[in-house]
XYZ file of C-alpha atoms in Angstrom:
774
model
C -29.173 -72.000 -132.098
C -27.330 -70.127 -129.404
C -26.643 -67.433 -132.008
C -30.225 -67.307 -133.316
C -31.296 -66.702 -129.633
C -28.911 -63.945 -129.159
C -30.001 -62.245 -132.206
C -33.428 -62.473 -131.413
C -32.917 -61.058 -127.879
C -30.863 -58.189 -129.345
C -33.640 -57.306 -131.609
C -36.124 -57.249 -128.613
C -33.697 -54.960 -126.763
C -33.375 -52.513 -129.437
C -37.078 -52.040 -130.165
C -37.806 -51.897 -126.357
C -35.021 -49.358 -125.741
C -36.232 -47.034 -128.465
C -39.742 -47.018 -127.063
C -38.486 -46.428 -123.464
C -36.427 -43.537 -124.571
C -39.108 -42.053 -126.557
C -41.541 -42.092 -123.453
C -38.969 -40.956 -121.043
C -38.007 -38.041 -123.184
C -41.624 -37.122 -123.166
C -41.936 -37.170 -119.330
C -38.655 -35.501 -118.624
C -37.362 -38.628 -116.767
C -33.960 -39.863 -115.985
C -32.966 -43.110 -117.757
C -31.792 -46.003 -115.802
C -31.119 -49.522 -117.264
C -30.021 -52.768 -116.255
C -28.806 -55.709 -118.263
C -28.731 -59.311 -117.388
C -27.397 -62.021 -119.653
C -26.487 -65.665 -119.305
C -23.839 -67.471 -121.030
C -24.730 -70.180 -123.604
C -23.770 -72.782 -121.085
C -26.475 -71.792 -118.597
C -29.712 -73.990 -117.935
C -32.334 -73.526 -120.664
C -34.686 -71.326 -118.488
C -31.948 -68.711 -117.739
C -30.558 -68.820 -121.532
C -33.896 -67.992 -122.694
C -33.909 -65.085 -120.870
C -31.348 -62.188 -121.060
C -33.168 -59.345 -119.348
C -32.977 -55.675 -120.103
C -34.650 -53.339 -117.626
C -35.098 -49.522 -117.371
C -36.897 -47.346 -114.870
C -37.687 -43.818 -115.289
C -37.205 -41.498 -112.014
C -38.549 -38.196 -111.808
C -37.024 -35.191 -109.896
C -40.013 -34.945 -107.804
C -39.559 -38.615 -106.842
C -36.022 -38.022 -105.753
C -36.778 -35.110 -103.656
C -39.525 -36.701 -101.715
C -37.476 -39.712 -101.242
C -34.746 -37.571 -99.547
C -37.140 -35.526 -97.382
C -38.799 -38.850 -96.107
C -35.514 -40.262 -95.135
C -34.385 -37.144 -93.249
C -37.726 -37.099 -91.476
C -37.443 -40.798 -90.544
C -33.784 -40.336 -89.374
C -34.736 -37.140 -87.228
C -37.674 -38.922 -85.607
C -35.449 -41.931 -84.707
C -32.963 -39.606 -83.094
C -35.438 -37.655 -80.975
C -36.813 -40.924 -79.791
C -33.387 -42.096 -78.855
C -32.432 -38.892 -77.064
C -35.818 -38.992 -75.025
C -35.045 -42.485 -73.986
C -31.261 -41.724 -72.985
C -32.466 -38.622 -70.919
C -35.109 -40.572 -69.074
C -32.785 -43.444 -68.318
C -29.400 -41.948 -67.730
C -29.918 -38.189 -66.537
C -28.917 -35.172 -68.135
C -26.615 -35.078 -71.250
C -24.237 -32.340 -72.258
C -25.492 -29.708 -74.568
C -22.339 -29.528 -76.613
C -20.969 -32.131 -78.949
C -18.408 -33.520 -76.520
C -18.491 -37.300 -75.647
C -20.707 -38.367 -72.574
C -19.310 -41.671 -71.490
C -21.159 -44.161 -69.163
C -19.640 -47.501 -68.105
C -22.264 -50.123 -67.721
C -21.583 -52.431 -64.939
C -20.583 -56.098 -65.934
C -22.451 -59.132 -64.723
C -19.932 -59.496 -61.934
C -20.205 -55.950 -61.016
C -23.975 -55.993 -60.929
C -23.942 -59.044 -58.678
C -21.594 -57.385 -56.351
C -23.492 -54.152 -56.054
C -26.988 -55.499 -56.449
C -29.063 -53.751 -59.129
C -27.738 -50.767 -61.010
C -29.777 -47.538 -60.457
C -29.535 -44.758 -62.993
C -28.285 -41.511 -61.351
C -29.290 -37.972 -61.857
C -26.007 -36.106 -61.461
C -25.896 -32.198 -61.821
C -24.320 -30.591 -64.703
C -21.798 -27.710 -64.142
C -23.102 -24.407 -65.350
C -21.469 -21.039 -65.956
C -22.213 -18.541 -63.175
C -24.060 -15.382 -64.334
C -21.503 -12.520 -65.225
C -18.650 -14.891 -65.766
C -17.016 -15.511 -69.148
C -15.252 -18.989 -69.708
C -12.742 -19.324 -72.494
C -13.162 -21.945 -75.122
C -11.599 -25.232 -73.924
C -11.207 -28.655 -75.425
C -11.921 -31.972 -73.815
C -10.175 -35.165 -74.023
C -10.822 -38.224 -71.975
C -9.746 -41.934 -71.852
C -11.608 -44.510 -69.749
C -9.944 -47.863 -68.818
C -12.540 -50.555 -67.816
C -11.267 -52.507 -64.876
C -13.599 -55.289 -64.044
C -14.601 -55.432 -60.281
C -13.269 -51.925 -59.393
C -16.032 -49.683 -60.037
C -19.938 -50.224 -60.496
C -20.628 -46.898 -62.311
C -18.693 -44.258 -64.082
C -20.107 -40.728 -64.892
C -18.539 -37.804 -66.744
C -20.350 -34.366 -67.095
C -19.289 -31.401 -68.932
C -20.112 -27.791 -68.594
C -23.303 -26.641 -69.831
C -22.547 -23.358 -71.932
C -26.314 -22.667 -73.173
C -26.661 -20.191 -70.245
C -26.563 -16.584 -71.303
C -23.754 -14.479 -69.771
C -25.398 -11.673 -67.661
C -22.945 -8.915 -66.721
C -23.892 -7.765 -63.183
C -23.002 -4.341 -62.072
C -20.165 -4.341 -59.533
C -20.863 -3.012 -56.115
C -18.121 -0.277 -55.573
C -18.824 -0.214 -51.803
C -18.526 -4.008 -51.547
C -16.285 -5.091 -48.542
C -13.162 -6.633 -50.155
C -11.935 -10.071 -49.450
C -10.414 -10.030 -45.921
C -7.414 -12.131 -46.828
C -4.388 -9.741 -47.852
C -4.363 -8.668 -51.486
C -1.115 -10.595 -52.074
C -2.484 -13.887 -50.977
C -3.492 -15.000 -54.306
C -3.110 -14.360 -58.082
C -5.495 -12.074 -59.927
C -6.092 -13.307 -63.409
C -8.394 -10.374 -64.238
C -5.594 -8.881 -66.396
C -5.289 -11.859 -68.436
C -2.064 -13.061 -66.847
C -1.493 -16.744 -65.899
C 0.941 -16.679 -63.083
C 2.751 -19.597 -61.830
C 1.392 -19.564 -58.316
C -1.666 -20.837 -56.482
C -3.256 -21.970 -53.341
C -3.796 -25.551 -52.013
C -6.411 -26.361 -49.547
C -6.321 -29.938 -48.109
C -9.373 -31.167 -45.959
C -9.908 -34.195 -43.910
C -13.392 -34.978 -42.242
C -14.504 -37.562 -39.954
C -17.703 -38.674 -38.195
C -19.545 -37.973 -41.473
C -22.826 -39.513 -42.511
C -21.959 -43.060 -44.285
C -25.031 -42.991 -46.553
C -23.971 -39.471 -47.851
C -20.469 -40.604 -48.420
C -21.684 -43.577 -50.397
C -24.110 -41.625 -52.570
C -22.559 -40.488 -55.850
C -25.534 -38.149 -56.628
C -25.338 -36.294 -53.196
C -21.492 -35.941 -53.342
C -21.585 -34.563 -56.941
C -24.364 -32.201 -56.016
C -22.365 -31.022 -52.996
C -19.232 -30.538 -55.122
C -21.086 -28.379 -57.783
C -22.728 -26.189 -55.133
C -19.251 -25.751 -53.455
C -17.840 -24.764 -56.594
C -20.702 -22.143 -57.306
C -20.442 -20.734 -53.736
C -16.899 -20.354 -54.231
C -17.270 -18.306 -57.468
C -15.078 -20.844 -59.208
C -15.853 -22.424 -62.563
C -16.338 -26.306 -62.930
C -15.482 -27.331 -66.613
C -16.150 -31.065 -66.137
C -15.996 -33.722 -63.392
C -15.821 -37.501 -63.289
C -17.121 -39.800 -60.608
C -16.748 -43.586 -59.837
C -18.826 -45.542 -57.419
C -16.368 -48.074 -56.108
C -16.758 -51.707 -55.301
C -17.707 -52.545 -52.693
C -18.277 -49.214 -51.210
C -16.928 -45.581 -51.580
C -16.905 -42.833 -54.235
C -14.201 -41.059 -55.965
C -14.679 -37.805 -57.738
C -12.327 -35.417 -59.679
C -13.304 -32.146 -61.265
C -11.451 -29.895 -63.695
C -11.697 -26.333 -62.786
C -10.960 -23.351 -65.020
C -8.721 -22.298 -62.002
C -7.236 -25.860 -61.524
C -8.886 -29.001 -59.852
C -10.867 -30.367 -57.073
C -10.864 -34.067 -55.993
C -12.016 -36.272 -53.103
C -12.367 -39.869 -51.994
C -14.762 -41.211 -49.263
C -14.611 -44.086 -46.813
C -18.408 -44.443 -45.823
C -17.884 -47.360 -43.293
C -15.355 -45.204 -41.384
C -17.246 -41.919 -42.013
C -14.257 -40.257 -43.569
C -13.768 -38.006 -46.631
C -10.479 -36.381 -47.875
C -10.565 -33.427 -50.240
C -8.122 -31.556 -52.368
C -8.804 -28.191 -53.857
C -6.187 -26.339 -55.752
C -6.794 -22.942 -57.559
C -4.537 -20.530 -59.359
C -7.536 -17.886 -59.855
C -8.348 -14.722 -58.109
C -10.398 -15.930 -55.187
C -8.671 -16.811 -51.695
C -9.595 -20.226 -50.459
C -9.878 -19.671 -46.677
C -13.295 -18.109 -46.935
C -14.540 -21.503 -48.731
C -14.031 -23.648 -45.488
C -17.425 -22.685 -44.087
C -18.917 -24.107 -47.306
C -17.152 -27.309 -47.057
C -18.290 -27.803 -43.570
C -21.821 -27.050 -44.420
C -22.023 -29.106 -47.709
C -19.853 -32.043 -46.760
C -20.109 -32.122 -42.873
C -23.351 -34.108 -42.836
C -23.818 -35.842 -39.242
C -24.005 -39.392 -38.987
C -27.315 -41.224 -38.084
C -27.729 -42.774 -34.764
C -27.479 -46.523 -34.582
C -29.624 -48.715 -32.477
C -29.921 -47.721 -28.884
C -27.579 -44.612 -29.432
C -28.775 -41.348 -28.152
C -28.805 -38.662 -30.779
C -27.098 -36.189 -28.417
C -24.167 -38.538 -27.892
C -23.365 -38.242 -31.869
C -20.384 -36.058 -32.370
C -20.507 -33.433 -34.897
C -18.262 -33.832 -37.986
C -14.549 -32.953 -37.298
C -12.703 -30.946 -40.014
C -8.989 -30.700 -40.223
C -7.422 -28.569 -42.879
C -4.324 -26.897 -44.092
C -3.755 -24.143 -46.613
C -0.506 -23.598 -48.483
C 0.707 -21.147 -51.006
C 2.064 -23.035 -54.025
C 4.079 -22.071 -56.948
C 6.394 -18.974 -57.326
C 5.505 -15.398 -56.645
C 8.788 -13.509 -56.182
C 9.989 -12.462 -59.613
C 6.776 -13.421 -61.251
C 3.931 -11.573 -59.484
C 4.469 -7.743 -60.116
C 5.021 -5.710 -56.991
C 4.772 -8.971 -54.840
C 5.838 -8.465 -51.218
C 5.956 -11.435 -48.912
C 6.237 -9.408 -45.879
C 2.860 -7.905 -46.483
C 1.262 -11.237 -47.378
C 0.027 -12.917 -44.146
C -0.236 -16.381 -45.696
C 3.662 -15.960 -46.430
C 4.368 -15.257 -42.727
C 3.835 -17.136 -39.417
C 0.140 -17.389 -39.927
C 0.544 -19.312 -43.213
C 3.533 -21.308 -42.199
C 2.821 -22.484 -38.760
C -1.059 -22.323 -38.446
C -2.713 -22.337 -41.740
C -0.214 -24.934 -43.361
C -0.450 -27.326 -40.472
C -2.908 -30.177 -41.006
C -2.985 -31.762 -37.634
C -4.220 -29.102 -35.317
C -7.275 -30.329 -33.354
C -8.665 -26.933 -33.250
C -8.064 -24.155 -35.964
C -10.865 -21.636 -35.868
C -10.695 -18.273 -37.456
C -12.403 -15.563 -35.260
C -11.667 -12.587 -37.431
C -9.595 -11.658 -40.506
C -9.978 -8.038 -41.145
C -7.904 -5.300 -42.795
C -7.437 -1.985 -41.141
C -6.059 1.423 -42.654
C -2.559 0.053 -41.795
C -2.278 -3.751 -41.628
C -4.249 -7.059 -41.801
C -5.352 -8.423 -38.413
C -6.012 -12.179 -37.921
C -7.098 -13.872 -34.780
C -7.196 -17.737 -34.544
C -8.043 -20.232 -32.004
C -5.721 -23.241 -32.375
C -4.938 -26.521 -30.226
C -1.628 -28.155 -30.791
C -1.759 -31.954 -30.013
C 1.640 -31.534 -28.410
C 0.412 -29.180 -25.579
C -3.307 -29.942 -25.321
C -5.444 -32.874 -25.400
C -8.737 -32.829 -27.347
C -10.383 -35.234 -24.910
C -9.443 -33.017 -21.890
C -10.859 -29.973 -23.909
C -14.088 -31.685 -24.448
C -14.351 -32.559 -20.813
C -13.721 -29.035 -19.808
C -16.802 -27.984 -21.640
C -19.184 -30.143 -19.693
C -21.009 -28.046 -17.304
C -21.789 -30.494 -14.691
C -18.979 -32.882 -15.333
C -17.552 -32.985 -11.846
C -14.082 -33.488 -13.436
C -10.792 -31.496 -12.878
C -11.123 -30.556 -16.430
C -14.684 -28.980 -16.109
C -13.749 -27.209 -12.912
C -10.530 -25.666 -14.513
C -11.488 -25.226 -18.055
C -9.133 -22.253 -18.566
C -6.222 -24.791 -18.434
C -7.631 -27.044 -21.403
C -8.957 -24.654 -23.988
C -7.127 -23.822 -27.352
C -4.624 -21.120 -27.610
C -5.782 -17.697 -29.131
C -3.240 -16.010 -31.356
C -3.092 -12.400 -32.658
C -1.316 -11.933 -35.925
C -0.559 -8.581 -37.540
C 0.276 -8.897 -41.194
C 0.774 -12.556 -40.587
C 3.103 -12.205 -37.898
C 2.437 -13.514 -34.395
C 2.136 -10.630 -31.850
C 0.584 -12.216 -28.749
C -0.777 -15.537 -27.486
C -3.272 -16.396 -24.856
C -1.058 -18.719 -22.938
C 2.068 -16.469 -23.475
C 0.221 -13.193 -22.541
C 1.373 -12.970 -18.990
C 5.120 -14.161 -19.543
C 5.564 -11.770 -22.575
C 3.783 -8.649 -21.361
C 4.932 -8.863 -17.585
C 8.451 -9.481 -18.668
C 8.553 -6.448 -21.229
C 7.037 -4.060 -18.347
C 7.790 -5.079 -14.752
C 11.573 -5.470 -14.904
C 12.074 -1.864 -15.832
C 9.270 -0.500 -13.776
C 10.397 -2.202 -10.584
C 14.053 -1.106 -11.273
C 13.003 2.577 -11.613
C 12.599 4.043 -8.035
C 9.374 5.944 -8.731
C 7.864 5.715 -12.245
C 5.092 8.289 -12.522
C 4.851 8.933 -16.231
C 5.121 6.012 -18.787
C 4.787 6.071 -22.465
C 4.012 3.063 -24.419
C 4.717 2.916 -28.261
C 2.313 0.461 -30.117
C 0.836 -2.289 -27.905
C -2.587 -1.851 -29.472
C -3.875 -5.186 -28.036
C -3.876 -3.348 -24.609
C -1.930 -6.004 -22.599
C 1.288 -3.686 -21.955
C -1.049 -0.937 -20.860
C -2.781 -3.404 -18.444
C 0.550 -4.273 -16.867
C 1.755 -0.628 -16.532
C -1.451 0.271 -14.748
C -0.708 -2.247 -11.952
C 1.855 -0.028 -10.506
C 0.508 2.347 -7.918
C 3.205 5.103 -8.604
C 1.840 5.557 -12.069
C 0.153 8.895 -12.512
C -0.197 8.940 -16.356
C 0.146 6.121 -18.965
C 0.393 7.556 -22.569
C -0.123 4.803 -25.131
C 0.730 6.024 -28.730
C -0.831 3.590 -31.188
C -1.098 4.548 -34.830
C -3.910 1.959 -35.813
C -6.979 2.452 -33.748
C -8.482 -0.530 -35.584
C -6.134 -3.022 -33.638
C -7.589 -1.696 -30.292
C -11.102 -2.123 -31.381
C -10.789 -5.564 -32.852
C -8.707 -6.619 -29.735
C -11.535 -5.488 -27.463
C -13.943 -7.578 -29.293
C -11.756 -10.711 -29.901
C -9.058 -10.489 -27.182
C -11.000 -9.255 -24.153
C -8.597 -10.879 -21.657
C -5.622 -8.486 -23.100
C -7.777 -5.248 -22.014
C -9.207 -6.587 -18.748
C -8.370 -4.614 -15.766
C -10.929 -6.108 -13.521
C -8.330 -7.552 -11.068
C -7.451 -3.990 -10.027
C -10.683 -2.081 -11.044
C -11.553 -1.668 -7.236
C -8.687 0.878 -6.853
C -8.916 4.562 -7.247
C -9.073 5.641 -10.865
C -9.008 2.245 -12.172
C -11.780 0.715 -14.320
C -12.762 -2.831 -15.637
C -11.633 -2.050 -19.043
C -8.076 -0.717 -19.048
C -8.742 2.016 -21.537
C -11.305 3.591 -19.235
C -8.899 4.071 -16.489
C -8.496 7.638 -15.541
C -4.625 7.599 -15.818
C -4.843 6.487 -19.485
C -4.151 8.766 -22.215
C -4.635 6.888 -25.557
C -3.295 8.815 -28.461
C -3.941 7.275 -31.945
C -1.019 8.773 -34.069
C 2.320 7.978 -35.410
C 4.590 7.652 -32.545
C 7.590 8.191 -34.367
C 6.401 11.626 -35.384
C 5.051 12.412 -31.929
C 8.523 11.985 -30.145
C 10.478 13.682 -33.053
C 8.042 16.600 -33.062
C 8.177 17.021 -29.315
C 11.657 15.865 -28.064
C 13.906 15.990 -31.319
C 15.788 19.011 -29.578
C 17.190 18.518 -26.137
C 15.638 21.688 -24.994
C 12.972 21.067 -22.356
C 11.764 24.784 -22.619
C 10.721 24.299 -26.262
C 8.159 21.544 -25.647
C 5.119 21.397 -23.644
C 5.370 17.702 -23.161
C 6.676 16.520 -19.882
C 9.571 13.871 -19.829
C 8.899 10.100 -19.358
C 10.290 8.147 -16.544
C 9.807 4.886 -18.651
C 9.298 4.368 -22.357
C 8.370 0.966 -23.712
C 8.435 0.217 -27.416
C 6.229 -2.821 -28.096
C 6.041 -2.258 -31.764
C 7.115 -4.095 -34.909
C 10.002 -6.624 -34.713
C 13.395 -5.405 -35.703
C 13.801 -8.160 -38.392
C 10.784 -7.093 -40.409
C 11.673 -5.638 -43.770
C 8.851 -3.183 -43.723
C 10.011 0.353 -44.309
C 8.408 1.694 -41.087
C 9.850 -0.964 -39.076
C 13.330 -0.259 -40.329
C 12.957 3.516 -39.367
C 12.027 2.380 -35.807
C 15.188 0.856 -35.127
C 17.587 2.927 -37.242
C 16.454 6.488 -37.504
C 18.931 8.873 -35.828
C 16.440 11.651 -35.181
C 13.906 9.227 -33.593
C 16.329 7.468 -31.349
C 17.708 10.813 -30.252
C 14.299 11.962 -29.561
C 13.661 8.796 -27.383
C 16.792 9.550 -25.181
C 15.631 13.400 -24.895
C 12.122 12.219 -23.830
C 13.514 10.407 -20.754
C 13.958 11.927 -17.443
C 17.440 12.004 -15.742
C 17.124 8.468 -14.228
C 14.606 7.205 -17.056
C 14.681 3.718 -18.819
C 13.925 2.814 -22.384
C 12.512 -0.626 -23.044
C 12.535 -2.125 -26.478
C 11.380 -5.480 -27.605
C 14.144 -6.669 -30.044
C 12.874 -9.862 -31.499
C 14.209 -13.541 -31.335
C 16.955 -14.586 -29.001
C 20.155 -15.504 -31.050
C 21.631 -19.043 -31.018
C 25.242 -20.280 -30.793
C 25.341 -20.781 -34.468
C 23.979 -17.519 -35.559
C 26.061 -14.762 -37.232
C 26.750 -11.513 -35.959
C 23.573 -9.378 -35.575
C 25.082 -6.751 -38.173
C 25.294 -9.377 -40.899
C 22.177 -11.428 -40.292
C 18.580 -11.076 -40.053
C 18.951 -8.631 -37.031
C 21.036 -5.889 -38.554
C 18.438 -3.381 -37.468
C 18.906 -4.667 -33.828
C 22.641 -4.147 -34.178
C 22.132 -0.755 -35.616
C 19.918 0.348 -32.678
C 22.464 -0.550 -30.034
C 25.155 1.374 -31.661
C 22.866 4.385 -32.199
C 21.729 4.185 -28.499
C 25.348 4.446 -27.463
C 25.936 7.497 -29.884
C 22.813 9.407 -28.571
C 23.957 9.406 -24.826
C 23.590 5.940 -23.378
C 27.216 5.263 -22.580
C 29.577 2.804 -20.787
C 30.598 4.527 -17.691
C 34.302 4.973 -17.252
C 35.496 2.089 -19.264
C 39.248 1.467 -19.708
C 40.149 4.923 -18.006
C 43.577 3.598 -17.049
C 44.749 4.926 -20.378
C 43.435 8.421 -19.851
C 46.007 9.733 -17.323
C 49.756 9.534 -17.287
C 50.178 10.586 -13.672
C 51.603 9.548 -10.502
C 50.123 6.388 -8.995
C 48.775 8.168 -5.947
C 46.987 10.736 -8.251
C 45.638 7.572 -10.241
C 44.303 6.087 -7.095
C 42.412 9.114 -5.952
C 41.026 9.375 -9.359
C 39.832 5.940 -9.349
C 38.253 6.222 -5.942
C 36.231 9.191 -7.273
C 35.484 7.785 -10.587
C 34.507 4.381 -9.519
C 31.300 5.799 -8.010
C 30.063 6.233 -11.533
C 31.870 3.653 -13.484
C 32.129 -0.028 -14.463
C 28.750 -0.321 -16.203
C 27.247 -0.649 -19.637
C 23.956 1.153 -19.829
C 22.388 -1.146 -22.228
C 21.386 -4.695 -21.331
C 19.484 -7.468 -23.101
C 17.610 -10.271 -21.369
C 15.432 -13.100 -22.637
C 11.972 -14.721 -21.847
C 11.383 -18.226 -23.127
C 7.671 -18.547 -22.289
C 6.087 -15.897 -24.455
C 4.251 -18.214 -26.677
C 6.378 -17.278 -29.744
C 8.223 -19.603 -31.957
C 11.468 -18.852 -30.190
C 12.640 -17.319 -26.864
C 12.209 -13.520 -26.984
C 14.549 -10.656 -26.138
C 14.155 -7.217 -24.530
C 16.529 -4.374 -24.587
C 16.776 -1.915 -21.517
C 18.853 1.281 -21.597
C 19.596 3.164 -18.412
C 20.440 6.996 -18.345
C 21.462 6.833 -14.718
C 24.012 4.568 -13.028
C 22.016 4.284 -9.657
C 18.919 3.112 -11.663
C 21.272 0.579 -13.279
C 22.442 -0.590 -9.913
C 18.884 -1.316 -8.981
C 18.658 -4.040 -11.731
C 21.060 -6.265 -9.826
C 18.884 -6.477 -6.470
C 18.487 -9.947 -5.238
C 15.123 -11.873 -5.361
C 14.073 -10.842 -1.791
C 14.652 -7.179 -2.375
C 12.525 -7.484 -5.724
C 9.762 -9.301 -3.814
C 9.637 -6.663 -1.215
C 9.533 -3.798 -3.902
C 6.657 -5.700 -5.721
C 4.605 -6.059 -2.543
C 4.908 -2.260 -1.937
C 4.447 -1.362 -5.654
C 1.823 -3.701 -7.373
C -1.897 -3.091 -6.905
C -3.422 -6.266 -5.247
C -6.554 -7.868 -6.164
C -9.742 -7.670 -3.992
C -8.513 -10.759 -2.248
C -5.371 -9.114 -1.407
C -3.311 -11.535 -3.590
C -0.967 -10.061 -6.195
C -2.357 -9.103 -9.496
C 0.709 -10.537 -11.248
C 0.504 -14.109 -12.844
C 4.012 -14.662 -13.924
C 6.714 -12.202 -12.736
C 8.410 -12.406 -9.346
C 11.877 -11.916 -7.876
C 13.098 -15.353 -8.890
C 12.262 -14.456 -12.609
C 13.746 -11.104 -12.233
C 17.097 -12.939 -11.209
C 16.941 -14.849 -14.416
C 16.964 -11.717 -16.407
C 19.931 -10.150 -14.711
C 22.859 -11.926 -16.849
C 22.513 -12.359 -20.655
C 22.758 -15.872 -21.975
C 26.055 -17.098 -23.681
C 24.479 -16.759 -27.190
C 24.414 -12.986 -26.804
C 28.151 -13.102 -25.955
C 29.023 -15.410 -28.820
C 27.070 -13.345 -31.491
C 28.478 -10.132 -30.057
C 32.152 -11.365 -30.469
C 31.422 -12.651 -34.094
C 31.421 -9.087 -35.400
C 33.550 -8.351 -38.434
C 35.324 -5.593 -36.454
C 35.872 -7.784 -33.425
C 35.360 -5.922 -29.993
C 38.360 -5.561 -27.781
C 36.699 -7.488 -25.006
C 36.654 -10.579 -27.187
C 40.438 -10.475 -28.269
C 43.465 -11.959 -26.653
C 44.086 -12.301 -22.833
C 42.192 -9.967 -20.594
C 42.940 -8.565 -17.196
C 39.990 -8.270 -14.843
C 40.043 -5.265 -12.510
C 37.024 -5.216 -10.511
C 34.748 -5.998 -13.374
C 36.361 -3.775 -15.976
C 38.441 -5.466 -18.831
C 41.895 -4.312 -20.042
C 42.577 -6.081 -23.460
C 46.337 -7.238 -24.066
C 45.695 -7.250 -27.803
C 45.079 -4.629 -30.490
C 41.992 -2.527 -30.024
C 39.896 -2.673 -33.163
C 36.542 -1.656 -31.741
C 35.608 -0.089 -28.405
C 32.077 -1.139 -27.240
C 30.430 2.019 -26.166
C 27.261 1.015 -24.353
C 26.593 -2.828 -24.795
C 29.108 -5.536 -23.397
C 27.551 -8.893 -22.596
C 31.204 -10.094 -22.177
C 31.634 -8.135 -19.046
C 28.208 -8.774 -17.684
C 28.599 -12.591 -18.069
C 32.213 -12.816 -16.612
C 32.035 -10.378 -13.747
C 30.015 -11.352 -10.557
C 27.504 -8.808 -9.096
C 30.173 -7.826 -6.555
C 32.713 -7.071 -9.149
C 30.196 -4.922 -10.952
C 29.399 -2.990 -7.960
C 31.810 -0.024 -7.822
C 32.095 0.389 -4.078
C 32.944 -3.034 -3.398
C 36.254 -3.197 -5.079
C 38.031 -0.010 -4.465
C 40.482 -1.779 -2.095
C 40.970 -4.550 -4.782
C 41.810 -1.849 -7.278
C 44.205 -0.228 -5.083
C 46.048 -3.526 -4.360
C 46.189 -4.437 -8.041
C 47.582 -0.950 -9.002
C 50.010 -0.828 -6.103
C 51.322 -4.249 -6.876
């Protein structure tokens, strides 16, 4: 029976299939068939039924089905996109992942109701090309740590508009070497790191992810940097952390809203310097806090910003043509001011580049020396406190940098400039014509003009830009109001009738006029005093080296002095007991200058003359009596001043052409005070116009410190004064060892071990006779 059923079904199947094929062929349809059968052991209803089914599908039907499916999918996608945009803010235009961490129930309970945030999308600045980058992210959900998490990527849809460059645009004021310039396609292993701490900031601002992200994006745009992506977390229970990836490196910050504090970290290795970014950071992130109940708005302090800037990476050997000596950020400015984070005040007054050098002026306050609280009190107009009555004692220090090297400070102004001018001026019996080499800030000129004997003060400064910037930002350095009531004087030192300011190369000036020791060949009169307040001897700049080592220039300085003239030169840091000899250390130029000064004419008077004559004792005694009138002195002397406001005590060299002028150096404090009273122009009140220098100070300059002697005796070719046992004869040294080097004009050994009486030739003639006769 089962077989009969199967046969019957097969017959039906064949006949039906033939009819379907004929109809399908006529319609051009595609044939599809399905077969269903049941085994003989199935139920009767199923067994009766072995189904065979075939459905014709036209090409038109298939195409319409595909189009309807695509339209349906596209519509659903658009609806989903509109929903996401309205609920969760802007999405990136590219195909990178946009990840949003939804808060858990625990997080939602802790942070109230989640509110969707509209965070700004980073964009490409007009005219800036951004290379293709890849993006990889990994998010770790940590329950209870953050309420929200947002990642936004750069929007590359904006068209690149190339703007024409302004050839006359002012270049960045920070030195050209202060950063990397990647415009040539190089990626150099160096960068800049800016750290910023701010307090007294608005707590609502610090807890707003949207406002902080907006400020960050605006900061990056104002800084001409490129933000590729950033990621922000709103933390539990309070606070926000954000990190942004820059094309140039990165930016990150964290906030403490309750305390009103934010800390920021910005690192770049691109072409823009970071110091000019600071005002934008202050403007965008320094939002003042709101007054609390019963608090006066005027009592709310402005946000305080502490910051530091450091050079990172490696430049020497990687940056073509890099010279750290010409980069202000690689010198004193960068190391001791910009790189220090805990300065209570660090304000840039000016950063400009003249035709010759970079000029920076900063107001700084070191917590070690000044109190911020006292400074705030000194600013109160009607405070009635000691601080408000004497504000000049509590303000920040003002520092002048040339190519990043400290040149002068507000609190070290008087000690430095009075110490370099007045010792030599008061030693000279009647200084009428004075030359100043350098000294563009004007303070050296100011001190010279205080002497009533001065008829002409010639200041030779190559950089007129320094004088102009100093007059604007360092007015005290050029202020002569204390003596302006005297004849020919003026309130501004450069307006004094006695001043002849020459803006030219001082080295060329002296060589052109005084290279030959023929007074008839020059129209320039000789100078009683020449003060060289120029570059430091340890600078590796070519011009600085020439100032201290040029034979022709040093000879011209000697020739430019009158017979009793004095040369004054600032010669840099005072050596320490552990320093090597100047000739082998950082101050080789200083050592060279001492030697060359001796060669051009500054000599030691009648040193070791006992070897000159092989005559009878009587003839030798007569020779001694005559010679000692002009003997027993070195013409070069070095002294130090410890209050100049520099990073170390500072030294000054004086060289004398005449023995009598040299003798004046050793006058006692009372004699010096008498000379100052006669010489220095007084104030209107009759008080002295000097603020630091006096007779006691001069006494401290008369004998060099032991460090000068120690370094002097460490020379490779040891001076005879430093070898073996010595016999002291009225201040002269006779060495009992082999003479390897005779000091010509500079000998701190004699100065330190001989008293003033021993150094004075007339005081010891009888001592000499007694020694020689015995």
